[in-house]
Coordinates of C-alpha atoms and ligand atoms in Angstrom, one line a residue:
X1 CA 0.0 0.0 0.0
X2 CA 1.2 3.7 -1.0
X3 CA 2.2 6.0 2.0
X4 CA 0.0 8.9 2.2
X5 CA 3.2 11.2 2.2
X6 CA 6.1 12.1 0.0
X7 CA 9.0 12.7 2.7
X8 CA 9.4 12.4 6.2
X9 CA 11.5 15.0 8.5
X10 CA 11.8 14.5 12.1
X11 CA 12.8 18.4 13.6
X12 CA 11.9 21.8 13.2
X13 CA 14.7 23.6 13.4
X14 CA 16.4 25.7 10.5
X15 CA 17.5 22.6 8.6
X16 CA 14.4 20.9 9.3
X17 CA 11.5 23.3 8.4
X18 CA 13.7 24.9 5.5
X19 CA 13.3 21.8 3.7
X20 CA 9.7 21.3 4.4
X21 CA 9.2 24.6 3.0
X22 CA 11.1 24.2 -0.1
X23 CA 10.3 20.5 -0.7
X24 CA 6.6 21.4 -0.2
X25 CA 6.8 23.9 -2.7
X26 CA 8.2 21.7 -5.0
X27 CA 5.1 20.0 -4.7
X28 CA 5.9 17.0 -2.5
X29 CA 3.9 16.0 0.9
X30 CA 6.2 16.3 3.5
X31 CA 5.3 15.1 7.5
X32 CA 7.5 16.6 9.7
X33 CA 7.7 15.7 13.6
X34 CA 8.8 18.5 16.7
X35 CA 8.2 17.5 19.5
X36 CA 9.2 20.9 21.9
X37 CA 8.5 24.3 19.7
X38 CA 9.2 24.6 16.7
X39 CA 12.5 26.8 15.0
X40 CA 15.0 24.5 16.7
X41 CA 17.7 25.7 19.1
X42 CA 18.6 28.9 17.2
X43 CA 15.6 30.5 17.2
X44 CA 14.2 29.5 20.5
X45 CA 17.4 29.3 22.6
X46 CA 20.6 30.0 20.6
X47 CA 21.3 32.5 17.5
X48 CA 18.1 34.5 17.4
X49 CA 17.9 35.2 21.3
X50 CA 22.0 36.0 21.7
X51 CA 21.5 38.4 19.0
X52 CA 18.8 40.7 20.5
X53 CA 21.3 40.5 23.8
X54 CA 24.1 42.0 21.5
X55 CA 21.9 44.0 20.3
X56 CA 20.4 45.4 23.8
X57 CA 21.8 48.2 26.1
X58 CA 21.1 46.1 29.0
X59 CA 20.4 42.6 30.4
X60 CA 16.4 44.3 31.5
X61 CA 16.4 45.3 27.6
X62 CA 17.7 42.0 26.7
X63 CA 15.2 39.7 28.4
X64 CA 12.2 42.1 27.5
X65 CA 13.2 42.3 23.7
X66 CA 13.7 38.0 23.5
X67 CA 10.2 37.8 25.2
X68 CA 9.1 39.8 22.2
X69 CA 11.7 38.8 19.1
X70 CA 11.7 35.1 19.6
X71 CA 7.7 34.2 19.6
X72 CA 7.6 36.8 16.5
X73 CA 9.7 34.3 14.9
X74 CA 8.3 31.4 15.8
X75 CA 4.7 32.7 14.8
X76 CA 6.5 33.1 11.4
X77 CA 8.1 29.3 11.1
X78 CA 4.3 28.0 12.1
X79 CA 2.9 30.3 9.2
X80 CA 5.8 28.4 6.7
X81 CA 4.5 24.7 8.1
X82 CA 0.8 25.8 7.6
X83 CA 1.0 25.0 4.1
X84 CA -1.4 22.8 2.9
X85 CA 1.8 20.5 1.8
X86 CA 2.9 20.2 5.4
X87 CA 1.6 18.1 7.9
X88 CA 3.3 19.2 11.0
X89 CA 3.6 16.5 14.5
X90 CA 3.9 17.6 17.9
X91 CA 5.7 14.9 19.1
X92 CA 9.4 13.2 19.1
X93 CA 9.5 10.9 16.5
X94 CA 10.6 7.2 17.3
X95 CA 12.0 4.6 15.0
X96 CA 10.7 2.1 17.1
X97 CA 7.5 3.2 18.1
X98 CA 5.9 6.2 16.2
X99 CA 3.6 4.5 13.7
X100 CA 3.9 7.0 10.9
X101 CA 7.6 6.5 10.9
X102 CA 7.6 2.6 10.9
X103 CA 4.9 2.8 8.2
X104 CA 6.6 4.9 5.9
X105 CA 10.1 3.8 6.3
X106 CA 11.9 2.3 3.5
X107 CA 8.6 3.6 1.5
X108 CA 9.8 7.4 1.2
X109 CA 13.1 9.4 2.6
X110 CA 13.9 10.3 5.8
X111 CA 15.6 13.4 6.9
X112 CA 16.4 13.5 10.4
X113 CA 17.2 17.1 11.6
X114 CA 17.3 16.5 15.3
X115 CA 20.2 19.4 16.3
X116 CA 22.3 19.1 19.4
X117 CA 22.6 19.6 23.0
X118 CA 25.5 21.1 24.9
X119 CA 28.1 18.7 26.1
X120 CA 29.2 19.1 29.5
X121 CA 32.6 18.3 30.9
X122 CA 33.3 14.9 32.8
X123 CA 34.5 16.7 36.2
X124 CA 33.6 17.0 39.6
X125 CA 30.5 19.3 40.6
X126 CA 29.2 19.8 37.2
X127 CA 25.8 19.0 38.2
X128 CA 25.4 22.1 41.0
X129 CA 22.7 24.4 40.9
X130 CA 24.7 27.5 39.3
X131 CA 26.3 25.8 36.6
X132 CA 24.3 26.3 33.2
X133 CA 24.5 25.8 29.4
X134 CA 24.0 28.6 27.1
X135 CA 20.1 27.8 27.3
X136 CA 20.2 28.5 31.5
X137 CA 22.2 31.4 31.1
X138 CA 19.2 33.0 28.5
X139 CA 16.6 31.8 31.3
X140 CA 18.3 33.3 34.1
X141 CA 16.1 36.5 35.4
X142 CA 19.0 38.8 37.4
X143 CA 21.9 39.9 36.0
X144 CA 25.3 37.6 37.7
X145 CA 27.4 39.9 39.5
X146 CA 30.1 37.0 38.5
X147 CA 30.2 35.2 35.8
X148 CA 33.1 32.5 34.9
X149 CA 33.0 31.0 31.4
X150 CA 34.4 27.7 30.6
X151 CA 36.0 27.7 26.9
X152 CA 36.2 30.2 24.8
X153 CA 34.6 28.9 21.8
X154 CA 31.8 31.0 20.1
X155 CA 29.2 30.9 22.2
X156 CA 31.8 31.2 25.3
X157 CA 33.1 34.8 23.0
X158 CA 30.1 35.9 22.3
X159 CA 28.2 35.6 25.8
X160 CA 31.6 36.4 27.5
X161 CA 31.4 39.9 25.3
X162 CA 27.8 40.8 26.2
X163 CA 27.4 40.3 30.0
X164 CA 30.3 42.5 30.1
X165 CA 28.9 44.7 28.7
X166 CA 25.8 44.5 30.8
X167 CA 28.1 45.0 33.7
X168 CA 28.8 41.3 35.3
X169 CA 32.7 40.3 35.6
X170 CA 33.5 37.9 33.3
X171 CA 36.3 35.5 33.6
X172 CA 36.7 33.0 31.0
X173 CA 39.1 29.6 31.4
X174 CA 40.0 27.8 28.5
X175 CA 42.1 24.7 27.5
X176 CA 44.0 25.6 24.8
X177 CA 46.3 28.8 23.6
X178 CA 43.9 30.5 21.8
X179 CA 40.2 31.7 21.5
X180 CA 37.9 30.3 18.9
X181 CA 40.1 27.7 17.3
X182 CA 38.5 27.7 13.6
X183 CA 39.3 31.5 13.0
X184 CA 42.8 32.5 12.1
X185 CA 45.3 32.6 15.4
X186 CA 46.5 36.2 14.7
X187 CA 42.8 37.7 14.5
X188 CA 41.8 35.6 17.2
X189 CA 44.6 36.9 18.9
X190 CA 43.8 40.4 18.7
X191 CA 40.0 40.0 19.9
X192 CA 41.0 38.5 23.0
X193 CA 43.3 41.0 23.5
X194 CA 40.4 43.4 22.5
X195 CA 37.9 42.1 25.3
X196 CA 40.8 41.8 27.3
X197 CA 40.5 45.8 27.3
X198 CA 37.1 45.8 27.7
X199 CA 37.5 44.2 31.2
X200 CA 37.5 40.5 30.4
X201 CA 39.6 38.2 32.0
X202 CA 40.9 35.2 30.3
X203 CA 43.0 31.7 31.8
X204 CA 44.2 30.5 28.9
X205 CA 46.0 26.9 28.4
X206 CA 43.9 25.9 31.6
X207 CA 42.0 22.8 32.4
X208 CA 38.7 22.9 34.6
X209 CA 39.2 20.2 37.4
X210 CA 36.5 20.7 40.1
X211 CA 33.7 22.8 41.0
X212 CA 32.3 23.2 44.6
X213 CA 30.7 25.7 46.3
X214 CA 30.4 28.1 43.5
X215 CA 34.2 28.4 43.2
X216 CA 36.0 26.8 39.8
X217 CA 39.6 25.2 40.4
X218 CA 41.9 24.6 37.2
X219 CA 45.0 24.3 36.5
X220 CA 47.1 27.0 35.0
X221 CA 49.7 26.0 32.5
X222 CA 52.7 25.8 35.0
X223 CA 50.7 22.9 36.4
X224 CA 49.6 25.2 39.2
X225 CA 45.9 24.8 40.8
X226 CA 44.3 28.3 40.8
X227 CA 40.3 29.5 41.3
X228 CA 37.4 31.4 40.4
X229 CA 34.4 32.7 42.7
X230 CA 31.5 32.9 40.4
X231 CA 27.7 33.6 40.9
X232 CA 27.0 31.6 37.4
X233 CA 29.0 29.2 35.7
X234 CA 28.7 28.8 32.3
X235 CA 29.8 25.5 30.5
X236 CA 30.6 26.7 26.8
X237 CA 32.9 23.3 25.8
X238 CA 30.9 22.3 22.9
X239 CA 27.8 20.6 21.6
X240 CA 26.6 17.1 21.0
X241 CA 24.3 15.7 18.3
X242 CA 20.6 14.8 19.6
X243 CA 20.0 11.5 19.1
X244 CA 18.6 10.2 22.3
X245 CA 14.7 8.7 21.8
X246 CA 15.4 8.4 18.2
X247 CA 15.2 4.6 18.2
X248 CA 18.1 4.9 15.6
X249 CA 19.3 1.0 16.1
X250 CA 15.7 0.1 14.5
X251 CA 17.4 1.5 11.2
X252 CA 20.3 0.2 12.0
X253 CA 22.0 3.6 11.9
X254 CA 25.3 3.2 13.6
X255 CA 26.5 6.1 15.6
X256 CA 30.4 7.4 14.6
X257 CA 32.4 7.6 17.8
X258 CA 31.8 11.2 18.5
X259 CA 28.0 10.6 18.8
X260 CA 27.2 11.7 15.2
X261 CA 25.6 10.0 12.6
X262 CA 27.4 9.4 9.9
X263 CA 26.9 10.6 6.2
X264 CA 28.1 10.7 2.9
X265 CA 28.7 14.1 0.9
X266 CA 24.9 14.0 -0.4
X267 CA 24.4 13.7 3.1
X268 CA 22.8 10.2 3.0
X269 CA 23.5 8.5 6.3
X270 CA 26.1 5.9 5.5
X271 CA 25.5 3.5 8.2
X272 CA 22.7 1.4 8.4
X273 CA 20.2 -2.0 7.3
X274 CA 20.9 -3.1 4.2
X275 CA 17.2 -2.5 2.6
X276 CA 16.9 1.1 3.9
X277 CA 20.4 1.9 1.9
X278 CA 19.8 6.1 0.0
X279 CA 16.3 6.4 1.9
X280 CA 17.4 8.2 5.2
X281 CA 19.4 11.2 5.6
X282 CA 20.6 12.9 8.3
X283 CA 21.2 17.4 8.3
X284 CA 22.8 19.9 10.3
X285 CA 24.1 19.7 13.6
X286 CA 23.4 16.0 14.3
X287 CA 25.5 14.9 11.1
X288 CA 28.4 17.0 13.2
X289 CA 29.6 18.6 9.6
X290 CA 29.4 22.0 10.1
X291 CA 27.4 23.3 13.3
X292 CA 25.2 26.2 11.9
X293 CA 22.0 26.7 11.2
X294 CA 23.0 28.3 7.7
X295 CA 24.5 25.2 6.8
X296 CA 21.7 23.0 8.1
X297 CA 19.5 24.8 5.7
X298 CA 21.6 24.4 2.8
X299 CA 21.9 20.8 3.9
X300 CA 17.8 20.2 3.8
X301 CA 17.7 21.8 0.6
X302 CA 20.8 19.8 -1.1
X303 CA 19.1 17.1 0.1
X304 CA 15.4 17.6 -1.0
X305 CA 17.6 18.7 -4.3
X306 CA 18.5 14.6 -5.0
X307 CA 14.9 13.6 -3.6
X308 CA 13.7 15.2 -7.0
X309 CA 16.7 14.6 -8.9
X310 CA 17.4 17.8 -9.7
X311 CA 21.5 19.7 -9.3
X312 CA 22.4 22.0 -7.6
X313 CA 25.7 23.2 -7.2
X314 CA 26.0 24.4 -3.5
X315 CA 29.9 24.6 -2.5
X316 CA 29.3 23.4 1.2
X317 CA 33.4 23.6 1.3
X318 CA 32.7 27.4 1.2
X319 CA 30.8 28.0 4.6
X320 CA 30.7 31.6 5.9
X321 CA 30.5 31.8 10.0
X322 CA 30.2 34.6 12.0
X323 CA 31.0 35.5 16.0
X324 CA 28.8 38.0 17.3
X325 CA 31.3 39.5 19.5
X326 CA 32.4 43.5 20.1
X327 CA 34.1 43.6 17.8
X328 CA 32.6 40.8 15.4
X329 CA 34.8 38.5 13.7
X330 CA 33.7 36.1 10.7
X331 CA 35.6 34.0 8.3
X332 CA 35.2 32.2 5.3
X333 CA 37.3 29.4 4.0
X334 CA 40.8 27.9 5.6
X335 CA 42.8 30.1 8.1
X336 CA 46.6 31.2 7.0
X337 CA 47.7 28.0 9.5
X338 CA 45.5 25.7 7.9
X339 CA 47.0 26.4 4.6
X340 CA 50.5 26.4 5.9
X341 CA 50.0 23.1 7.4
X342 CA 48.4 21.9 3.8
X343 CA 51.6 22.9 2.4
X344 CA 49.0 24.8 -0.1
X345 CA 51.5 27.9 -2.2
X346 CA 49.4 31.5 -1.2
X347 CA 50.1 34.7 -0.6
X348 CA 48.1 36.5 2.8
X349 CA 46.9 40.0 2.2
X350 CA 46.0 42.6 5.5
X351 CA 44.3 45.7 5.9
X352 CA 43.4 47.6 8.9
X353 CA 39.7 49.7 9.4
X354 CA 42.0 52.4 11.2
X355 CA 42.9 53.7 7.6
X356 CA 39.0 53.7 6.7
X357 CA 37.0 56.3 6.6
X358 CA 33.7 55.0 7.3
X359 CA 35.5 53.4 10.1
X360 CA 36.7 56.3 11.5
X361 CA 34.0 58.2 11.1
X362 CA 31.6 55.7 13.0
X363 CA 34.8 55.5 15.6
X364 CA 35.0 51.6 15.2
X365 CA 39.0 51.7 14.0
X366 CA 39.8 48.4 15.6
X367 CA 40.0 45.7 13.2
X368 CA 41.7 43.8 10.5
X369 CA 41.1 41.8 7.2
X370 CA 43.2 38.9 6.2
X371 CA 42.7 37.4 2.8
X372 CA 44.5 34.8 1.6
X373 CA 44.7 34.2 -2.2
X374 CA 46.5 31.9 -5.0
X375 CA 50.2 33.5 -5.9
X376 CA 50.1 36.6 -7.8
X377 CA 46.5 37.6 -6.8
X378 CA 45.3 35.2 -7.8
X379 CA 41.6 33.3 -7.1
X380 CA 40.5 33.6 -3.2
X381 CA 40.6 30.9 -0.7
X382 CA 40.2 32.5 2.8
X383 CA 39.1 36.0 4.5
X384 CA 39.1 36.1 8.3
X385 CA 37.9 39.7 9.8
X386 CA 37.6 41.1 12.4
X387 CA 36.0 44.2 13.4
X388 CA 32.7 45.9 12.8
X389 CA 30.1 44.5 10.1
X390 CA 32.8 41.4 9.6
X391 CA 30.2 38.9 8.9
X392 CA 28.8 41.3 6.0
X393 CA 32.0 41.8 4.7
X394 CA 32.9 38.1 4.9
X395 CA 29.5 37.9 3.1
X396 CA 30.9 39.7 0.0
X397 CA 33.7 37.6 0.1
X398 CA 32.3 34.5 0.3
X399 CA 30.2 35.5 -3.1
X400 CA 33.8 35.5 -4.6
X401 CA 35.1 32.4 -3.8
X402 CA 32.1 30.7 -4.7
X403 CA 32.5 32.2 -8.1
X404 CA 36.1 31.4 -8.6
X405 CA 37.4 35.3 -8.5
X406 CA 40.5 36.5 -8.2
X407 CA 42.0 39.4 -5.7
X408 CA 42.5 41.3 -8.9
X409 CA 38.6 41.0 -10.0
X410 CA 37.7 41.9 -6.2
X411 CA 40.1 45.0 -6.2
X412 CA 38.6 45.9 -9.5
X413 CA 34.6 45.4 -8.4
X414 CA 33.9 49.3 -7.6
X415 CA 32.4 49.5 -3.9
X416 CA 30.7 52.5 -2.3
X417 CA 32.5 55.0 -0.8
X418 CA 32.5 55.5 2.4
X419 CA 31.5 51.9 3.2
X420 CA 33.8 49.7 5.8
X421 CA 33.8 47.1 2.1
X422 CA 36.3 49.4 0.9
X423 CA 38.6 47.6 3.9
X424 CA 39.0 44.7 1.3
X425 CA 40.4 46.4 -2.1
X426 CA 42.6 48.3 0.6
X427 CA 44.5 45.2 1.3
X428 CA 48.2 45.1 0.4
Ligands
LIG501 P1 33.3 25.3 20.4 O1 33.7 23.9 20.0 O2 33.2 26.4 19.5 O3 34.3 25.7 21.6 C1 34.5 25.0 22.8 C2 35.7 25.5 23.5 O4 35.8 24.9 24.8 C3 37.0 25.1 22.8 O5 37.8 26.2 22.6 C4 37.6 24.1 23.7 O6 39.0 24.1 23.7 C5 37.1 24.5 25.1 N1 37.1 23.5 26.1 C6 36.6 22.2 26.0 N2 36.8 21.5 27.1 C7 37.3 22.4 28.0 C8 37.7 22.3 29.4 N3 37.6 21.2 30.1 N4 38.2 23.4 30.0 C9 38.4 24.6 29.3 N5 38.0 24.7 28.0 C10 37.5 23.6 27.4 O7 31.9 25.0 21.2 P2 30.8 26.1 21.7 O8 31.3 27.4 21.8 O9 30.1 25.4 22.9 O10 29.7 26.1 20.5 C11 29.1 24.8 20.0 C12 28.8 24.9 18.6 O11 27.7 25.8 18.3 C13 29.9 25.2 17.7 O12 30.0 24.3 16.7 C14 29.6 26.6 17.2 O13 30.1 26.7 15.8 C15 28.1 26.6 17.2 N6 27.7 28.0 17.4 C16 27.8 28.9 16.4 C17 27.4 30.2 16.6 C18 27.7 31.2 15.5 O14 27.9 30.8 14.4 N7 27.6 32.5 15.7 C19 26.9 30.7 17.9 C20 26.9 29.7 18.9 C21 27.2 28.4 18.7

């Protein structure tokens, strides 16, 4: 007997109800199964709800304008799954015991866009009451007079850099050298030194080993133990896929060793029984590729692309991310260390906003760009920015690579002046 649907999804997050939208208006049937609200960690607790904190004067402001902001956007993700195509389920889907799922397994794809959770560290007092993940830190209702941050990853950066600014003292411990370890060492460099200046403290090279009483004790890197007194504690060392209640084994989708499931570059999931083989897929953070919602979307529609058989020619290899600190930083493509380890031949190209005028005029002269390009100017692999508007000016970049240009063809684009874009033809 035919299944009454044309695709499955199990999530409603960005990479989840982006495909439902798009595959419905291709025309297909789609079911798709949340069971907590729907938009998915980044608009209910992650991207969406740090960004009207950034962009609040105060933690009051904050709170009052993510009460507003965030059920704005989620009244507009129900409005995109009340298409007559979609057939949204409040409830977490089960491979072993959701009907609708067993029923139409093996009969139509699968996408499974279940997201992550935060992964906390293995140490001692992890589980006290002031400890929090980045979702307990947006629920909290007073402002921490003290507030220590373990690792300074992105969401580490970019809450460390607005409770600051709302007035708590921030402390941040992290394992290794640097700061956000995907961006380029010398830009991540100077932001640290940046919110450094700002009033941030940061314990770098340092390993969290206990937690009692509302006091964290690490180790510095002389082998030294040293501590914290904190109000809050936030635990910033990563996320996890979600696959807990999934039932996966009923599949037989074998987990990789990290938790994710694995998948190949159509992002089919690899792993699993024999007779299910090309009908299940897996997008966005659970697949562990690239963590953002931006990519997860792209993902669901790649994806929903080869349900239909049609191309498309998304270049997943160039993924634009952004960290929402003051200043920002962004980067697109591989950082001057990752090519110098690849043995790759470039040439890095810098320029500094403190020589631009829009900069100077809207007084925000810290910051730097760093291109990297093929010898001789050639085609662009890499920017990594810091300073204001960096994610829109990694934007423009990013357009570049994708097309295959060259530093000469981006010097030679003519770009409003004043604008802070002019910071990329004035690299040398
Ligand atoms: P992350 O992987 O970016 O950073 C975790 C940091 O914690 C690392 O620097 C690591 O060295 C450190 N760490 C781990 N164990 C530690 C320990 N025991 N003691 C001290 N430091 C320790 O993870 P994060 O910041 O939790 O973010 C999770 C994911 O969410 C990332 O993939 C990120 O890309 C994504 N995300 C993206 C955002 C954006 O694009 N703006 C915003 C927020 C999250």
């Amino acid at each position: 007997m035919n299944f009454i649907y044309d695709l499955i999804i199990i999530g409603a997050g960005p990479g989840g109800y982006r495909a439902a939208e798009y595959a419905a208006k291709q025309g297909l049937k789609v079911v798709i199964f949340e069971g907590a609200e729907v938009g998915g960690t980044c608009l209910n607790v992650g991207c969406i709800p740090t960004k009207t904190y950034v962009h609040s004067s105060s933690f009051d402001e904050a709170r009052e304008r993510m009460a507003t902001v965030v059920p704005q956007l989620r009244a507009g993700v129900e409005g995109i799954l009340s298409n007559p195509n979609i057939t949204l389920i409040r409830e977490k889907a089960s491979f072993a015991t959701t009907p609708l799922l067993k029923e139409g397994l093996g009969k139509v794809p699968v996408i499974i866009a279940t997201g992550s959770v935060s992964k906390l560290i293995p140490v001692p007092g992890i589980d006290s009451p002031n400890v929090v993940d980045s979702t307990g830190l947006l629920n909290l209702d007073t402002l921490p007079k003290r507030l220590c941050i373990i690792g300074a990853g992105v969401i580490g950066m970019e809450f460390a850099s607005v409770f600051n600014r709302f007035g708590a003292e921030v402390t941040v411990i992290e394992f290794l050298k640097e700061c956000l370890p995907a961006l380029d060492s010398d830009i991540a460099k100077r932001l640290r030194k940046q919110m450094e200046k700002e009033g941030i403290t940061f314990n770098m090279q340092c390993g969290v080993k206990q937690i009692a009483d509302g006091e964290v004790f690490f180790e510095n890197k002389k082998g030294q133990t040293e501590s914290v007194k904190a109000d809050v504690i936030l635990v910033a060392t990563g996320r996890k896929p979600r696959t807990e209640g999934l039932n996966l084994e009923t599949a037989g989708i074998t987990l990789a060793p990290n938790g994710t499931i694995p998948v190949d570059e159509d992002f089919k999931v690899s792993t699993l029984r024999g007779d299910l083989e090309g009908s299940i897929y897996a997008i966005g953070d659970v697949n562990g590729k690239q963590m953002l919602a931006h990519a997860a979307e792209m993902q669901g529609i790649h994806v929903v692309n080869r349900i239909l058989g049609k191309q498309d020619d998304i270049h997943f290899e160039v993924m634009p991310a952004a960290i929402f600190t003051n200043p920002e930083a962004a980067c697109v493509g591989p950082s001057e260390d990752q090519l110098k380890e690849a043995g790759v031949s470039f040439e890095c190209h810098k320029s500094f906003y403190r020589a631009n005028g829009k900069a100077l005029a809207m007084n925000e002269t810290e910051g730097m760009v760093k291109l990297c390009t093929e010898p001789d100017e050639g085609r662009i692999l890499s920017a990594h920015i810091f300073g204001a508007h960096a994610a829109d000016l990694v934007q423009e970049v990013t357009a570049y690579i994708t097309l295959g240009a060259t530093l000469r063809q981006l010097r030679e684009t003519v770009h409003i002046h004043p604008t802070l874009s002019e910071v990329l033809i004035g690299v040398n």
